[in-house]
mmCIF file of C-alpha atoms and ligand atoms in Angstrom:
data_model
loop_
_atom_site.group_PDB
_atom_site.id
_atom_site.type_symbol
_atom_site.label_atom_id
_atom_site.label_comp_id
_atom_site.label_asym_id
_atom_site.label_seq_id
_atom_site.Cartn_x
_atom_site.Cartn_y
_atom_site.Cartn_z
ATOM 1 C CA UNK A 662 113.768 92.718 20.419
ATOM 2 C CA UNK A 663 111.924 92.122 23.709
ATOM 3 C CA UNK A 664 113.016 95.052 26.448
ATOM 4 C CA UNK A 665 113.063 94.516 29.530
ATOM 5 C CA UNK A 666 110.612 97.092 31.473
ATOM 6 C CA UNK A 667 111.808 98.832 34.481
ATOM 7 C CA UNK A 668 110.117 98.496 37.992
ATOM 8 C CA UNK A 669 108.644 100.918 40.564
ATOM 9 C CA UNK A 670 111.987 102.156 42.614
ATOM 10 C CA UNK A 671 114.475 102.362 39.506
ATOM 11 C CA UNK A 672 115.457 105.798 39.846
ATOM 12 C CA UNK A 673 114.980 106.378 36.168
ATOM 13 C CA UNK A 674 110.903 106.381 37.018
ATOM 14 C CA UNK A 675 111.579 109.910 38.796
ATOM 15 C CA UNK A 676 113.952 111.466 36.737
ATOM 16 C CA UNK A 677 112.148 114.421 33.753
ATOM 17 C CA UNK A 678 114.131 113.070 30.537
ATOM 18 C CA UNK A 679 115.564 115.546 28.338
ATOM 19 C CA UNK A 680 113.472 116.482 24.990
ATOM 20 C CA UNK A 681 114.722 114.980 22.003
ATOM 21 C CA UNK A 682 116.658 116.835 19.056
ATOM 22 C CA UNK A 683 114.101 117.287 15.894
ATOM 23 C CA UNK A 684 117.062 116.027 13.707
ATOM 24 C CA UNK A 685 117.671 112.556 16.079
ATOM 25 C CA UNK A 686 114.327 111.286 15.460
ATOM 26 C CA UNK A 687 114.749 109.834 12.017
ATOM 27 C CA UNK A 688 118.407 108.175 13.389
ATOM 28 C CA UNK A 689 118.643 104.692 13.736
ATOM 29 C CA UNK A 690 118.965 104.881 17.333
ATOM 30 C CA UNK A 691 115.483 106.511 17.857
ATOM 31 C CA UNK A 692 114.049 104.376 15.274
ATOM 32 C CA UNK A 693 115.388 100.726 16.757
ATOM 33 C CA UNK A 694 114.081 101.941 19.896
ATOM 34 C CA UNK A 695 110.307 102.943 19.031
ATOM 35 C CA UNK A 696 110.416 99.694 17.371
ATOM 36 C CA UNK A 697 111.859 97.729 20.574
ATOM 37 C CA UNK A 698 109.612 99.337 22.192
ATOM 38 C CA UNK A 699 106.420 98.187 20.093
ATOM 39 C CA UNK A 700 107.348 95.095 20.358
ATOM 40 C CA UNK A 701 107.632 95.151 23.756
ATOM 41 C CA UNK A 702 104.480 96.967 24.533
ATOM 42 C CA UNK A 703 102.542 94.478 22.344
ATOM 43 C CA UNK A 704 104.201 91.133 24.415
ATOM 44 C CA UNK A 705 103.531 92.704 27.827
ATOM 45 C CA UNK A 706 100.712 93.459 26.516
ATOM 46 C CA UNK A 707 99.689 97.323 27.332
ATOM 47 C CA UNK A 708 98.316 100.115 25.874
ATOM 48 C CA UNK A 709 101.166 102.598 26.915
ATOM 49 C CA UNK A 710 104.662 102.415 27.464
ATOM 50 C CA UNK A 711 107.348 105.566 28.178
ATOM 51 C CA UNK A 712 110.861 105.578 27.320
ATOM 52 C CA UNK A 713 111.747 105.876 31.334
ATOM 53 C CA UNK A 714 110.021 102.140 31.774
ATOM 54 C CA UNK A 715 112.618 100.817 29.643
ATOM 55 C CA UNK A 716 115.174 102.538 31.265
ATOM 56 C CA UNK A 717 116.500 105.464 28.905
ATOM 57 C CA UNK A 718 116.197 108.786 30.394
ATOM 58 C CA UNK A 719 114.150 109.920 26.781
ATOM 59 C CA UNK A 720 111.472 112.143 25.998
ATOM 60 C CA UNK A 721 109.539 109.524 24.287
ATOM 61 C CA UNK A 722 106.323 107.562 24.768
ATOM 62 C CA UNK A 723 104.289 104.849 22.715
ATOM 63 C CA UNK A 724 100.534 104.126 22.807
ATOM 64 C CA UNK A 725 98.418 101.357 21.059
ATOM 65 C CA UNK A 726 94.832 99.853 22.557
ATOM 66 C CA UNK A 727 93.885 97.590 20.149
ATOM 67 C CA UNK A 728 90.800 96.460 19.337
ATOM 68 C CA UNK A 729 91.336 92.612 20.726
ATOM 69 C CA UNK A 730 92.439 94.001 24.034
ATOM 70 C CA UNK A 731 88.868 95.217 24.515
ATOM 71 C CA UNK A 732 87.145 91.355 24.553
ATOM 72 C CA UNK A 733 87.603 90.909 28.164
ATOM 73 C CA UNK A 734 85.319 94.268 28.925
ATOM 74 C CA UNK A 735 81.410 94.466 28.682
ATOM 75 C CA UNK A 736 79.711 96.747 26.573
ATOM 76 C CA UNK A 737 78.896 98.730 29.398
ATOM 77 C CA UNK A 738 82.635 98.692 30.739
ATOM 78 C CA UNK A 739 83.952 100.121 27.318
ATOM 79 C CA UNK A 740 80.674 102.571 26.858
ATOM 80 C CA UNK A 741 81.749 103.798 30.499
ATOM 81 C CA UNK A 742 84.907 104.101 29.755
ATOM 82 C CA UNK A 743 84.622 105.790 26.664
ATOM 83 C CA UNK A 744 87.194 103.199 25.644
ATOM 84 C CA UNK A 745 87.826 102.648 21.585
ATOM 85 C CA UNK A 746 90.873 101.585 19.513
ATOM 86 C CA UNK A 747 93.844 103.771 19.040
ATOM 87 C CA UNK A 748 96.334 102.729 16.456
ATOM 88 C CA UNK A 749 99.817 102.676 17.578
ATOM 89 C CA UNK A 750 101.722 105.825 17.307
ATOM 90 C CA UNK A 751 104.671 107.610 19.244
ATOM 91 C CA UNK A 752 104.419 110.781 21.100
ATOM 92 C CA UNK A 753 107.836 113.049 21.686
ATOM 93 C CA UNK A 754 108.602 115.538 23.902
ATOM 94 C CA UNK A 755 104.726 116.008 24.421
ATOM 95 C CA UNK A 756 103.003 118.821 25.868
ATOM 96 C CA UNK A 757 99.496 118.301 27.774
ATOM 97 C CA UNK A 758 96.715 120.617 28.389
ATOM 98 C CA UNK A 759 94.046 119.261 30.771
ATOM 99 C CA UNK A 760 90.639 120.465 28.727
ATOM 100 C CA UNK A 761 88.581 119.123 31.421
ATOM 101 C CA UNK A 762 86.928 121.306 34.309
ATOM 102 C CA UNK A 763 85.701 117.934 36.141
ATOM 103 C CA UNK A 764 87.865 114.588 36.592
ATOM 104 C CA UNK A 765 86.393 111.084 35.918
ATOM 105 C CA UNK A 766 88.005 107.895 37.827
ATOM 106 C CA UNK A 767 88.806 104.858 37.218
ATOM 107 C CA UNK A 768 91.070 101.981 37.903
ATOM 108 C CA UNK A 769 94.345 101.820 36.131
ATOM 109 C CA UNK A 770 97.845 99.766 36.706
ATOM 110 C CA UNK A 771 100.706 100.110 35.187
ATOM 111 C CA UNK A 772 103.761 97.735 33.472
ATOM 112 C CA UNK A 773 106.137 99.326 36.369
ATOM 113 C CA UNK A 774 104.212 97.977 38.622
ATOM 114 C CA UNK A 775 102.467 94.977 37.892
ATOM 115 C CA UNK A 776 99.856 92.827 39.784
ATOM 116 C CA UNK A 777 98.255 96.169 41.436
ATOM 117 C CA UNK A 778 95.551 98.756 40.828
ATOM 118 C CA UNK A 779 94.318 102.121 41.984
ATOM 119 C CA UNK A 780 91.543 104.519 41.361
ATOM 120 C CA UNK A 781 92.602 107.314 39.860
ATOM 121 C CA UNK A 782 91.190 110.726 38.895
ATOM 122 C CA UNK A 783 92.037 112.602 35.512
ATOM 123 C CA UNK A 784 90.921 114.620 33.258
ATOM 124 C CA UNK A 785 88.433 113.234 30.719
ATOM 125 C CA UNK A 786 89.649 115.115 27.637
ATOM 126 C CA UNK A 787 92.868 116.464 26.496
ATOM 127 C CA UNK A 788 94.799 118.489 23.803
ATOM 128 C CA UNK A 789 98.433 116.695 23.586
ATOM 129 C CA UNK A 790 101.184 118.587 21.224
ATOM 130 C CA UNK A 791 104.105 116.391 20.184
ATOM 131 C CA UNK A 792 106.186 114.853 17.563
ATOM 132 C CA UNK A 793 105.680 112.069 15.307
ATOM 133 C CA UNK A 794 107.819 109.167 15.134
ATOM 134 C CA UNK A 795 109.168 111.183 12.077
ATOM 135 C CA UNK A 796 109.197 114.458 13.881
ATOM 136 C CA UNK A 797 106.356 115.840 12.239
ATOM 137 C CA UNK A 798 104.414 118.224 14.679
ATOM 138 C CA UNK A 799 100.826 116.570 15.586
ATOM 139 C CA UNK A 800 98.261 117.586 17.898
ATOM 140 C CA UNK A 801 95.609 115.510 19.538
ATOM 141 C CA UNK A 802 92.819 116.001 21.283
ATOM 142 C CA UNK A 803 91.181 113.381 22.852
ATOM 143 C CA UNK A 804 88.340 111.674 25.605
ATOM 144 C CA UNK A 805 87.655 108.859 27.810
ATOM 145 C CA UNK A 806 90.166 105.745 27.881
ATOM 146 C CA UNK A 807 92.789 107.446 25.324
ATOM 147 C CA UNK A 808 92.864 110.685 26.931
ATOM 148 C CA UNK A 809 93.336 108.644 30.292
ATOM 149 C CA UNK A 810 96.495 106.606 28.819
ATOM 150 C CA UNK A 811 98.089 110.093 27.064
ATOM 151 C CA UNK A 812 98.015 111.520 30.724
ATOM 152 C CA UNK A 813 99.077 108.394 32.304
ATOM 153 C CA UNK A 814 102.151 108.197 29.759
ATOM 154 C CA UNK A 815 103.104 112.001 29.738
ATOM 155 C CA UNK A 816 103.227 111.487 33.746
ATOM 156 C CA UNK A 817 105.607 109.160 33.224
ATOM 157 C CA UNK A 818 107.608 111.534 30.930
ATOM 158 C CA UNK A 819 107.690 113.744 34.107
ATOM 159 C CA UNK A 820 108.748 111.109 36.905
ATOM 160 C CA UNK A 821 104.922 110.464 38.052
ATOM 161 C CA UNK A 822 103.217 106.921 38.056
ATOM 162 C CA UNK A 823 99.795 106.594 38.730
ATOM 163 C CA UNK A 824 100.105 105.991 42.400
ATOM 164 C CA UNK A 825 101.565 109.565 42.821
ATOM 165 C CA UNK A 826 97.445 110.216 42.148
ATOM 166 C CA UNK A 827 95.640 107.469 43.300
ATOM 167 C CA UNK A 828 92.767 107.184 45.342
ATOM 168 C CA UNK A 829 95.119 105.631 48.137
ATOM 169 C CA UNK A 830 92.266 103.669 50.038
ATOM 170 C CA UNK A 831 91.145 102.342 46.489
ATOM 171 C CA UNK A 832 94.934 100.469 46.215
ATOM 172 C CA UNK A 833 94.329 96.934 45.727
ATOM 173 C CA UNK A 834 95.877 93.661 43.899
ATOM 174 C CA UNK A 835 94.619 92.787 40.788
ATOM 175 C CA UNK A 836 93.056 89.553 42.476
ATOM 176 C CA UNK A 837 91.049 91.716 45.138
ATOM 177 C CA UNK A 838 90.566 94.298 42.231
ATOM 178 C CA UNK A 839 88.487 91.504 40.658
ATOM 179 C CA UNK A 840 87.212 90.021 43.675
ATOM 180 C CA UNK A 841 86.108 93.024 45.214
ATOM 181 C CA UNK A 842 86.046 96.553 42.948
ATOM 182 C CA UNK A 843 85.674 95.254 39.661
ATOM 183 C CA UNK A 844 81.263 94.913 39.424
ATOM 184 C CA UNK A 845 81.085 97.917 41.796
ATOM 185 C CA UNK A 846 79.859 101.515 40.321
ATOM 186 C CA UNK A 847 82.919 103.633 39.283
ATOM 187 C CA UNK A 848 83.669 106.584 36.904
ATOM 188 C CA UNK A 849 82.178 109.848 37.142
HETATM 189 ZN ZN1 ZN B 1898 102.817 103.187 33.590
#
């Protein structure tokens, strides 16, 4: 089942969800709704989406970059980027710790906000402690792209989007994102 994904200004974007009980994961509820929520991630398509976007006040994000979403990028763009696969997972009632002393940026959007970009600074790795979709206790550490969608999801999971960081001046459509930003020297 296709949900329908919240836009910037729903009131649900700013609210901190409440964690999740251990013993609700495995219900049906949580279950239908990770896989609503897979589904609806892969027909937007996007590498993240947080409970919040689809309008449930939960402590609960998903994250997939698949391999065929990278076909559009050079190369150089994914070498940059430090941009591989991640295989879809969920990540509840996460807990982030910034390992990086230095930021990287890059442009970003987001599903809450479609048809614009930013610039935005974050920290290349992190260490991310959460539940599984079966409420097994996983931690991950990661760089580059994935590390950049964990914090861009967990933000969520705390009332941020992305243009609550942004490089304001770097703000642009995707159409003068391409026309304009796209070929120019970013990162680092
Ligand atoms: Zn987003």
């Amino acid at each position: 089942m296709l949900l329908k994904i919240v836009q910037v200004g729903h009131p649900v974007l700013r609210q901190t969800p409440c964690a999740i009980a251990p013993k609700d994961i495995c219900s049906p509820a949580i279950q239908d709704l990770i896989e609503h929520m897979r589904e609806t991630l892969r027909d937007a398509p996007g590498v993240g989406l947080a409970a919040p976007q689809i309008g449930q006040p939960l402590n609960l994000a998903v994250i997939e970059d698949r391999a065929e979403y990278h076909k559009a990028a050079t190369e150089a763009e994914l070498k940059e980027r430090e941009r591989v696969p991640v295989d879809f997972h969920v990540l509840i009632n996460p807990q982030i710790e910034l390992l990086s002393d230095s930021q990287v940026s890059f442009f970003e959007g987001c599903l809450s906000l479609p048809g614009f970009m930013a610039e935005v600074p974050r920290s290349r790795s992190v260490r991310v402690t959460c539940l599984d979709h079966h409420g097994k206790p996983r931690v991950i550490e990661a760089k580059g792209w994935y590390a950049r969608i964990l914090q861009h999801e967990i933000d969520h999971l705390h009332g941020k989007i992305y243009i609550n960081r942004m490089q304001s001046q770097t703000f642009s459509t995707l159409e003068n994102y391409q026309r304009h930003w796209k070929n120019r020297a970013s990162g680092g």
